[in-house]
């Protein structure tokens, strides 16, 4: 079931562990991340619950090209007719249909990426996302380049509601964490990237885990500050 995280910001659980997000604007919805191959079914069901249809999605934003974010992207683009946007550093991965060997810092991550079930339909983005960009038609969704988990990883700040989407820069399953270093392209960059996150947030959404509002955002800021030493 879709859940409102902030005014005009909707979380869609695509599995028990994974989320996509919708941002409602005057020019339709912006969908952030898609998910595994099964995710389009959850996204279209959520749209139906909102009395909307797939073509009400007018742009698809991908935080990074890992299978749990892009496997369903080809079908969603087909159903919606919406352009797919990603950071240029991720587009070659998107086109390859898999994470390259250099995309993981550890042997475990490289071994997992050889599995066919972690590959996806090769795609080319319809447009780039760059650091600081205000996404056209999104009613205030700002791109924040946060490399480390992958070279072109982005987080997003919805400026009207001060909502942050972390992508995989931060996980929030049983606790806040940076995620396994072996699955990151350059884990040493991750903490520095998080230093760029604004400290005046009202809500935080995670690709993996439960969102934060209210006092939970305060503890999130405390955690970020502790990471910086």
XYZ file of C-alpha atoms in Angstrom:
229
model
C 0.000 0.000 0.000
C 1.274 3.501 -0.758
C 2.163 5.648 2.242
C 2.455 9.437 2.423
C 5.869 10.426 3.741
C 5.357 14.185 3.310
C 2.850 16.318 1.377
C 3.066 15.134 -2.223
C 5.698 12.474 -1.368
C 4.558 8.846 -1.450
C 6.470 5.712 -0.498
C 5.686 2.517 -2.402
C 7.004 -0.687 -0.805
C 8.026 -2.885 -3.734
C 9.121 -5.742 -1.447
C 9.259 -6.117 2.336
C 12.716 -4.523 2.244
C 12.696 -2.195 -0.764
C 10.967 1.059 -1.678
C 10.208 3.272 -4.646
C 8.896 6.826 -4.261
C 6.487 9.128 -6.066
C 6.624 12.917 -6.039
C 3.420 14.610 -7.110
C 3.746 17.748 -9.226
C 1.671 19.895 -11.550
C 3.093 17.958 -14.509
C 2.463 14.471 -13.149
C 4.393 12.124 -10.895
C 8.151 11.691 -10.692
C 8.987 8.073 -9.879
C 12.267 7.590 -8.015
C 13.777 4.128 -8.503
C 11.894 1.111 -9.756
C 13.202 -2.044 -8.134
C 13.452 -5.703 -9.021
C 11.696 -7.212 -12.036
C 8.581 -7.763 -9.891
C 8.369 -4.113 -8.786
C 6.246 -2.735 -11.662
C 3.313 -4.802 -10.385
C 3.573 -3.134 -6.947
C 3.969 0.315 -8.520
C 0.948 -0.027 -10.800
C -1.126 -1.396 -7.895
C -0.123 1.614 -5.780
C -1.127 3.954 -8.585
C -4.524 2.248 -8.761
C -4.922 2.751 -5.001
C -4.301 6.452 -5.631
C -6.890 6.428 -8.465
C -4.079 7.079 -10.933
C -2.723 5.231 -13.963
C 0.818 4.484 -15.162
C 0.792 7.336 -17.665
C 0.444 9.757 -14.755
C 4.159 9.082 -14.193
C 5.907 11.632 -16.408
C 9.558 11.014 -15.481
C 11.570 8.145 -13.985
C 14.616 8.994 -11.865
C 17.111 6.256 -11.003
C 19.500 6.826 -8.093
C 22.013 4.289 -9.436
C 22.298 1.284 -11.749
C 22.089 -1.713 -9.428
C 19.645 -4.560 -10.146
C 17.370 -3.860 -7.178
C 16.787 -0.368 -8.566
C 16.619 -0.941 -12.333
C 15.448 -4.465 -13.153
C 11.876 -3.233 -13.573
C 12.828 -0.003 -15.339
C 12.323 -1.209 -18.896
C 8.755 -2.315 -18.234
C 7.893 0.827 -16.271
C 9.212 3.014 -19.084
C 7.119 1.006 -21.531
C 3.958 1.306 -19.393
C 4.353 5.003 -18.644
C 6.007 6.385 -21.762
C 8.103 8.488 -19.374
C 11.758 9.415 -19.920
C 14.301 7.658 -17.746
C 16.965 9.862 -16.113
C 20.233 8.805 -14.459
C 23.675 10.249 -13.700
C 25.992 9.902 -16.733
C 28.474 7.801 -14.736
C 25.751 5.140 -14.387
C 24.553 5.095 -17.977
C 27.221 2.693 -19.245
C 26.176 0.247 -16.503
C 22.540 0.707 -17.466
C 23.407 -0.036 -21.093
C 25.458 -3.114 -20.137
C 22.604 -4.722 -18.222
C 24.808 -5.578 -15.248
C 27.258 -4.089 -12.757
C 30.814 -4.314 -14.178
C 33.664 -5.951 -12.297
C 35.085 -2.547 -11.353
C 31.733 -1.607 -9.844
C 32.326 -3.556 -6.620
C 35.223 -3.254 -4.222
C 34.969 -6.813 -2.886
C 35.158 -10.324 -4.311
C 31.725 -11.207 -2.923
C 30.091 -8.337 -4.801
C 31.867 -9.274 -8.035
C 30.791 -12.910 -7.657
C 27.160 -11.927 -7.102
C 27.184 -9.724 -10.213
C 28.035 -12.730 -12.375
C 24.691 -14.323 -11.521
C 22.154 -13.918 -14.369
C 19.360 -13.183 -11.869
C 21.199 -9.969 -10.968
C 21.307 -8.744 -14.558
C 18.654 -6.616 -16.274
C 17.339 -5.584 -19.675
C 19.986 -3.234 -21.143
C 18.675 0.307 -21.384
C 19.886 3.748 -22.373
C 18.867 6.752 -20.327
C 16.762 9.425 -21.982
C 18.563 12.214 -20.162
C 21.324 12.969 -17.630
C 21.164 14.013 -13.992
C 23.956 16.205 -12.649
C 24.916 17.499 -9.238
C 22.769 20.425 -8.109
C 20.275 20.009 -10.946
C 16.655 20.862 -10.255
C 14.800 18.182 -12.202
C 12.538 19.802 -14.773
C 8.851 19.382 -14.022
C 9.441 17.783 -10.628
C 8.301 20.773 -8.546
C 11.486 21.134 -6.541
C 13.418 17.846 -6.651
C 17.154 18.596 -6.408
C 19.975 16.186 -7.365
C 22.822 15.583 -4.918
C 25.735 13.564 -6.313
C 26.848 11.127 -3.596
C 29.483 8.765 -5.067
C 30.816 5.783 -3.196
C 28.161 3.111 -3.392
C 28.521 3.604 -7.139
C 30.313 6.312 -9.163
C 27.183 8.159 -10.237
C 25.024 7.504 -7.190
C 22.661 10.354 -6.355
C 20.514 11.318 -3.415
C 17.579 13.684 -3.857
C 16.209 16.559 -1.813
C 12.605 17.640 -2.306
C 13.013 21.282 -1.436
C 9.348 22.204 -0.778
C 8.988 19.538 1.940
C 12.674 19.178 2.924
C 12.452 15.431 2.246
C 15.649 13.507 1.533
C 15.794 10.292 -0.469
C 19.071 8.546 0.299
C 19.046 5.876 -2.407
C 21.674 3.404 -1.193
C 23.912 6.048 0.389
C 22.273 5.014 3.678
C 20.351 1.855 4.555
C 17.770 1.737 7.352
C 16.809 -1.826 8.055
C 17.416 -2.758 11.687
C 19.553 0.380 12.073
C 21.114 3.167 10.031
C 24.169 1.939 8.128
C 26.305 2.583 5.069
C 25.700 -0.911 3.764
C 28.264 -3.648 3.004
C 31.567 -2.207 1.811
C 32.079 -5.150 -0.575
C 28.984 -4.099 -2.517
C 30.207 -0.514 -2.957
C 32.381 0.687 -5.817
C 34.521 2.906 -3.588
C 33.482 2.622 0.058
C 36.032 5.233 1.158
C 34.038 7.961 -0.605
C 30.768 7.285 1.177
C 31.276 9.258 4.384
C 32.501 12.327 2.518
C 29.487 12.204 0.233
C 27.132 12.162 3.222
C 28.728 15.353 4.518
C 26.898 17.119 1.679
C 23.442 16.227 2.971
C 21.511 19.264 4.288
C 20.882 19.464 8.005
C 17.404 21.024 7.848
C 15.412 17.979 6.782
C 11.844 17.134 7.793
C 11.655 13.574 6.441
C 14.042 10.904 5.156
C 13.163 8.074 2.788
C 15.403 5.064 2.196
C 15.489 2.699 -0.768
C 15.929 -0.054 1.806
C 14.165 0.290 5.131
C 11.600 2.362 6.978
C 11.425 6.142 6.548
C 12.040 8.723 9.261
C 9.988 11.717 10.334
C 9.801 13.843 13.482
C 12.366 12.968 16.147
C 13.720 10.216 13.916
C 15.135 12.881 11.610
C 16.941 14.462 14.569
C 18.646 11.150 15.360
C 19.516 10.772 11.679
C 21.308 14.132 11.773
C 23.119 13.090 14.951
C 24.254 9.895 13.214
C 25.494 11.876 10.200
C 27.422 14.256 12.459
C 29.018 11.329 14.299
C 30.183 9.843 10.990
C 32.079 13.026 10.223
C 33.987 12.649 13.506
